[in-house]
CSV table of C-alpha atoms in Angstrom, one decimal:
chain,number,residue,atom,x,y,z
A,1,UNK,CA,-1.3,-10.1,-23.5
A,2,UNK,CA,-3.0,-7.6,-26.4
A,3,UNK,CA,-5.0,-4.5,-25.5
A,4,UNK,CA,-7.9,-6.2,-26.3
A,5,UNK,CA,-7.1,-9.1,-24.2
A,6,UNK,CA,-5.8,-7.2,-21.6
A,7,UNK,CA,-9.2,-5.3,-22.0
A,8,UNK,CA,-11.5,-8.2,-21.5
A,9,UNK,CA,-9.5,-9.8,-18.8
A,10,UNK,CA,-10.1,-6.1,-16.8
A,11,UNK,CA,-14.0,-6.6,-17.0
A,12,UNK,CA,-14.4,-10.0,-16.0
A,13,UNK,CA,-12.0,-8.9,-13.2
A,14,UNK,CA,-14.2,-6.0,-12.3
A,15,UNK,CA,-17.6,-7.4,-12.6
A,16,UNK,CA,-16.2,-10.5,-9.8
A,17,UNK,CA,-14.8,-7.8,-7.1
A,18,UNK,CA,-16.5,-7.5,-4.1
A,19,UNK,CA,-15.9,-3.3,-4.0
A,20,UNK,CA,-16.4,-0.7,-6.3
A,21,UNK,CA,-12.8,0.4,-6.4
A,22,UNK,CA,-11.8,-2.5,-8.5
A,23,UNK,CA,-12.7,-0.8,-12.2
A,24,UNK,CA,-12.2,-1.6,-15.7
A,25,UNK,CA,-10.4,1.6,-16.1
A,26,UNK,CA,-8.0,1.4,-13.6
A,27,UNK,CA,-7.0,-2.0,-13.9
A,28,UNK,CA,-7.0,-2.2,-18.6
A,29,UNK,CA,-4.8,1.5,-17.5
A,30,UNK,CA,-7.5,3.7,-19.7
A,31,UNK,CA,-8.1,6.1,-17.3
A,32,UNK,CA,-8.9,9.8,-18.2
A,33,UNK,CA,-6.8,11.4,-16.6
A,34,UNK,CA,-4.1,9.5,-17.0
A,35,UNK,CA,-4.3,9.3,-21.4
A,36,UNK,CA,-0.9,7.7,-20.9
A,37,UNK,CA,-1.6,5.2,-18.2
A,38,UNK,CA,-0.2,5.2,-14.8
A,39,UNK,CA,1.6,1.9,-15.9
A,40,UNK,CA,3.6,0.9,-18.5
A,41,UNK,CA,1.7,-2.1,-18.6
A,42,UNK,CA,-2.1,-2.1,-17.8
A,43,UNK,CA,-2.5,-3.5,-13.8
A,44,UNK,CA,-4.5,-6.5,-15.4
A,45,UNK,CA,-0.9,-7.5,-17.2
A,46,UNK,CA,0.5,-8.4,-13.9
A,47,UNK,CA,-2.0,-10.7,-12.5
A,48,UNK,CA,-1.9,-14.6,-12.2
A,49,UNK,CA,-4.2,-15.8,-14.5
A,50,UNK,CA,-6.5,-17.1,-11.9
A,51,UNK,CA,-5.3,-14.2,-9.1
A,52,UNK,CA,-8.6,-12.3,-8.3
A,53,UNK,CA,-8.8,-8.4,-7.5
A,54,UNK,CA,-10.7,-7.2,-4.6
A,55,UNK,CA,-9.7,-3.9,-3.6
A,56,UNK,CA,-7.8,-1.0,-5.5
A,57,UNK,CA,-5.8,2.2,-4.2
A,58,UNK,CA,-5.0,4.7,-6.3
A,59,UNK,CA,-2.4,7.8,-6.0
A,60,UNK,CA,-0.1,10.5,-8.3
A,61,UNK,CA,2.2,11.5,-6.7
A,62,UNK,CA,3.7,8.9,-4.4
A,63,UNK,CA,4.4,5.1,-4.4
A,64,UNK,CA,5.1,3.1,-1.7
A,65,UNK,CA,7.3,3.6,1.4
A,66,UNK,CA,9.8,0.4,1.8
A,67,UNK,CA,10.6,0.7,5.9
A,68,UNK,CA,9.9,4.0,6.6
A,69,UNK,CA,7.5,6.5,5.2
A,70,UNK,CA,10.8,8.2,4.0
A,71,UNK,CA,11.8,5.9,2.0
A,72,UNK,CA,8.8,6.1,-0.2
A,73,UNK,CA,9.4,5.2,-4.2
A,74,UNK,CA,7.0,8.1,-6.9
A,75,UNK,CA,6.2,7.6,-9.9
A,76,UNK,CA,8.1,9.4,-12.9
A,77,UNK,CA,6.3,12.4,-14.9
A,78,UNK,CA,2.9,11.5,-15.6
A,79,UNK,CA,2.6,7.9,-14.2
A,80,UNK,CA,1.0,7.2,-10.9
A,81,UNK,CA,0.8,4.2,-8.4
A,82,UNK,CA,-1.6,1.1,-8.7
A,83,UNK,CA,-2.3,-0.6,-5.4
A,84,UNK,CA,-4.2,-4.2,-6.3
A,85,UNK,CA,-5.2,-5.5,-2.6
A,86,UNK,CA,-6.0,-9.5,-4.5
A,87,UNK,CA,-7.0,-13.0,-3.0
A,88,UNK,CA,-3.3,-13.9,-2.3
A,89,UNK,CA,-1.1,-10.4,-2.0
A,90,UNK,CA,-1.4,-6.7,-1.8
A,91,UNK,CA,0.7,-5.7,-5.3
A,92,UNK,CA,2.3,-2.1,-5.2
A,93,UNK,CA,2.5,-1.0,-9.0
A,94,UNK,CA,4.7,2.4,-9.5
A,95,UNK,CA,5.0,3.6,-13.0
A,96,UNK,CA,8.6,4.5,-13.8
A,97,UNK,CA,10.5,6.5,-16.7
A,98,UNK,CA,10.9,3.0,-19.2
A,99,UNK,CA,9.8,0.2,-16.5
A,100,UNK,CA,7.2,0.1,-13.7
A,101,UNK,CA,8.5,-1.6,-10.1
A,102,UNK,CA,6.3,-3.9,-8.7
A,103,UNK,CA,6.2,-4.7,-4.9
A,104,UNK,CA,4.2,-7.7,-3.8
A,105,UNK,CA,3.5,-8.6,-0.4
A,106,UNK,CA,1.6,-11.9,0.2
A,107,UNK,CA,-1.2,-12.3,2.7
A,108,UNK,CA,0.4,-15.5,4.6
A,109,UNK,CA,3.8,-12.8,4.7
A,110,UNK,CA,1.7,-10.4,6.6
A,111,UNK,CA,1.6,-9.7,10.7
A,112,UNK,CA,-0.7,-6.6,10.6
A,113,UNK,CA,-2.8,-4.9,8.6
A,114,UNK,CA,-3.7,-0.6,8.8
A,115,UNK,CA,-4.2,2.3,7.9
A,116,UNK,CA,-3.6,6.1,8.7
A,117,UNK,CA,-6.0,8.9,7.3
A,118,UNK,CA,-5.1,12.8,7.5
A,119,UNK,CA,-5.2,15.6,5.8
A,120,UNK,CA,-2.2,15.7,3.9
A,121,UNK,CA,-1.5,11.9,3.4
A,122,UNK,CA,-3.8,8.3,4.1
A,123,UNK,CA,-1.3,5.1,3.6
A,124,UNK,CA,-2.3,1.8,4.2
A,125,UNK,CA,0.3,-0.2,5.8
A,126,UNK,CA,1.3,-3.7,5.8
A,127,UNK,CA,3.5,-5.2,8.4
A,128,UNK,CA,5.8,-8.3,8.1
A,129,UNK,CA,7.4,-10.3,10.8
A,130,UNK,CA,11.0,-7.5,9.8
A,131,UNK,CA,9.7,-5.6,7.1
A,132,UNK,CA,7.0,-2.8,7.1
A,133,UNK,CA,5.2,-1.1,3.8
A,134,UNK,CA,3.6,2.2,3.5
A,135,UNK,CA,1.1,2.3,0.3
A,136,UNK,CA,0.6,5.4,-0.1
A,137,UNK,CA,-3.2,6.6,-1.5
A,138,UNK,CA,-5.0,9.7,-2.4
A,139,UNK,CA,-6.1,11.7,0.1
A,140,UNK,CA,-9.9,11.8,-0.9
A,141,UNK,CA,-10.0,8.0,-0.5
A,142,UNK,CA,-13.5,7.3,1.2
A,143,UNK,CA,-12.4,5.5,4.7
A,144,UNK,CA,-14.6,2.6,4.9
A,145,UNK,CA,-12.5,1.1,1.2
A,146,UNK,CA,-8.9,1.4,3.8
A,147,UNK,CA,-10.9,-0.2,6.8
A,148,UNK,CA,-12.4,-3.1,4.0
A,149,UNK,CA,-9.1,-3.4,1.9
A,150,UNK,CA,-7.3,-3.9,6.4
A,151,UNK,CA,-9.9,-6.4,7.2
A,152,UNK,CA,-9.6,-7.9,4.4
A,153,UNK,CA,-5.7,-9.2,4.4
A,154,UNK,CA,-6.2,-9.5,8.1
A,155,UNK,CA,-9.0,-12.4,7.4
A,156,UNK,CA,-6.0,-14.2,5.2
A,157,UNK,CA,-3.0,-14.0,7.2
A,158,UNK,CA,-1.0,-16.9,8.3
A,159,UNK,CA,-1.1,-17.8,12.3
A,160,UNK,CA,2.7,-18.1,11.5
A,161,UNK,CA,3.9,-15.6,8.8
A,162,UNK,CA,6.9,-15.8,6.9
A,163,UNK,CA,8.7,-13.1,6.1
A,164,UNK,CA,9.6,-12.1,2.5
A,165,UNK,CA,12.7,-13.3,1.4
A,166,UNK,CA,13.1,-10.2,-1.4
A,167,UNK,CA,15.6,-8.0,-0.5
A,168,UNK,CA,13.5,-4.8,-1.4
A,169,UNK,CA,14.7,-2.4,1.2
A,170,UNK,CA,11.6,-2.4,3.6
A,171,UNK,CA,13.8,-4.1,6.4
A,172,UNK,CA,12.7,-2.3,9.4
A,173,UNK,CA,14.7,-1.2,12.2
A,174,UNK,CA,15.5,-3.6,15.6
A,175,UNK,CA,15.8,-2.5,18.3
A,176,UNK,CA,16.3,-5.4,21.9
A,177,UNK,CA,15.9,-7.7,18.1
A,178,UNK,CA,12.3,-6.4,18.4
A,179,UNK,CA,11.1,-3.8,14.9
A,180,UNK,CA,10.2,-0.5,15.9
A,181,UNK,CA,9.7,2.3,13.6
A,182,UNK,CA,9.9,5.8,14.1
A,183,UNK,CA,6.5,6.9,14.3
A,184,UNK,CA,5.7,4.5,16.6
A,185,UNK,CA,8.9,4.3,19.1
A,186,UNK,CA,9.9,8.8,18.8
A,187,UNK,CA,12.7,8.1,21.3
A,188,UNK,CA,14.3,5.7,19.4
A,189,UNK,CA,16.9,7.3,17.0
A,190,UNK,CA,16.0,7.4,12.9
A,191,UNK,CA,16.5,9.8,9.9
A,192,UNK,CA,14.8,12.9,10.4
A,193,UNK,CA,11.4,13.1,9.1
A,194,UNK,CA,11.2,14.6,5.7
A,195,UNK,CA,8.9,17.6,5.2
A,196,UNK,CA,5.6,16.5,3.8
A,197,UNK,CA,5.9,13.8,7.1
A,198,UNK,CA,6.4,16.1,9.9
A,199,UNK,CA,3.2,18.0,8.2
A,200,UNK,CA,1.7,15.0,8.0
A,201,UNK,CA,2.6,14.3,11.5
A,202,UNK,CA,2.0,17.9,13.0
A,203,UNK,CA,-1.8,17.1,11.1
A,204,UNK,CA,-4.2,16.8,14.1
A,205,UNK,CA,-6.9,15.3,12.2
A,206,UNK,CA,-4.4,12.1,11.6
A,207,UNK,CA,-5.4,8.8,12.8
A,208,UNK,CA,-4.2,5.4,12.8
A,209,UNK,CA,-6.5,2.7,12.7
A,210,UNK,CA,-6.5,-1.0,12.8
A,211,UNK,CA,-9.5,-2.9,11.6
A,212,UNK,CA,-11.3,0.5,11.5
A,213,UNK,CA,-10.7,0.8,14.7
A,214,UNK,CA,-8.3,3.7,15.9
A,215,UNK,CA,-5.3,2.9,17.7
A,216,UNK,CA,-4.8,4.6,21.1
A,217,UNK,CA,-1.5,6.0,20.8
A,218,UNK,CA,-1.2,8.3,23.9
A,219,UNK,CA,0.3,5.7,25.7
A,220,UNK,CA,3.6,5.4,23.3
């Protein structure tokens, strides 16, 4: 796809999108803060012909956590991360040294969509039957955007979600046959948290939300 074609398509998709987070600059890779682009290839080139983006999250330092928060990919150098929630899937794009890393989570594979906000980190969390994905967003991301994106994905999930077959490293821990995670089950052994995670968990203002409502974790 040529630069001109990519720009034209980005303009069309941005105009059709239901949320202003979908901008021409991000889709076409023409943001002023990233003169060389967040990615090697503009996000619009990763979309299928009839695929329509609805919400976009961005990050300049973190990519996507596969399985646990600690197992997070990071963009290389001056690259960044773009998370595009479309009518079909959530597409996480992380700029690398030579090429972009792309991880997709189809809506019909999602069991639950939630998000967490805090002073040190913000993330959009997708859970499938046996996997979990932490899509990191910049701290200034408006909570209404996160809530809308989570609800949008939830409304498009299947009654019987199918697990993603790709070996992408997002497998969750299991305990007695059920998926668990360190943040939800602190009694189950796991890797020690990184410094960033420790600060995140110690942040008194951090909250986990599901469908826009705070999740009560006092009984965990």
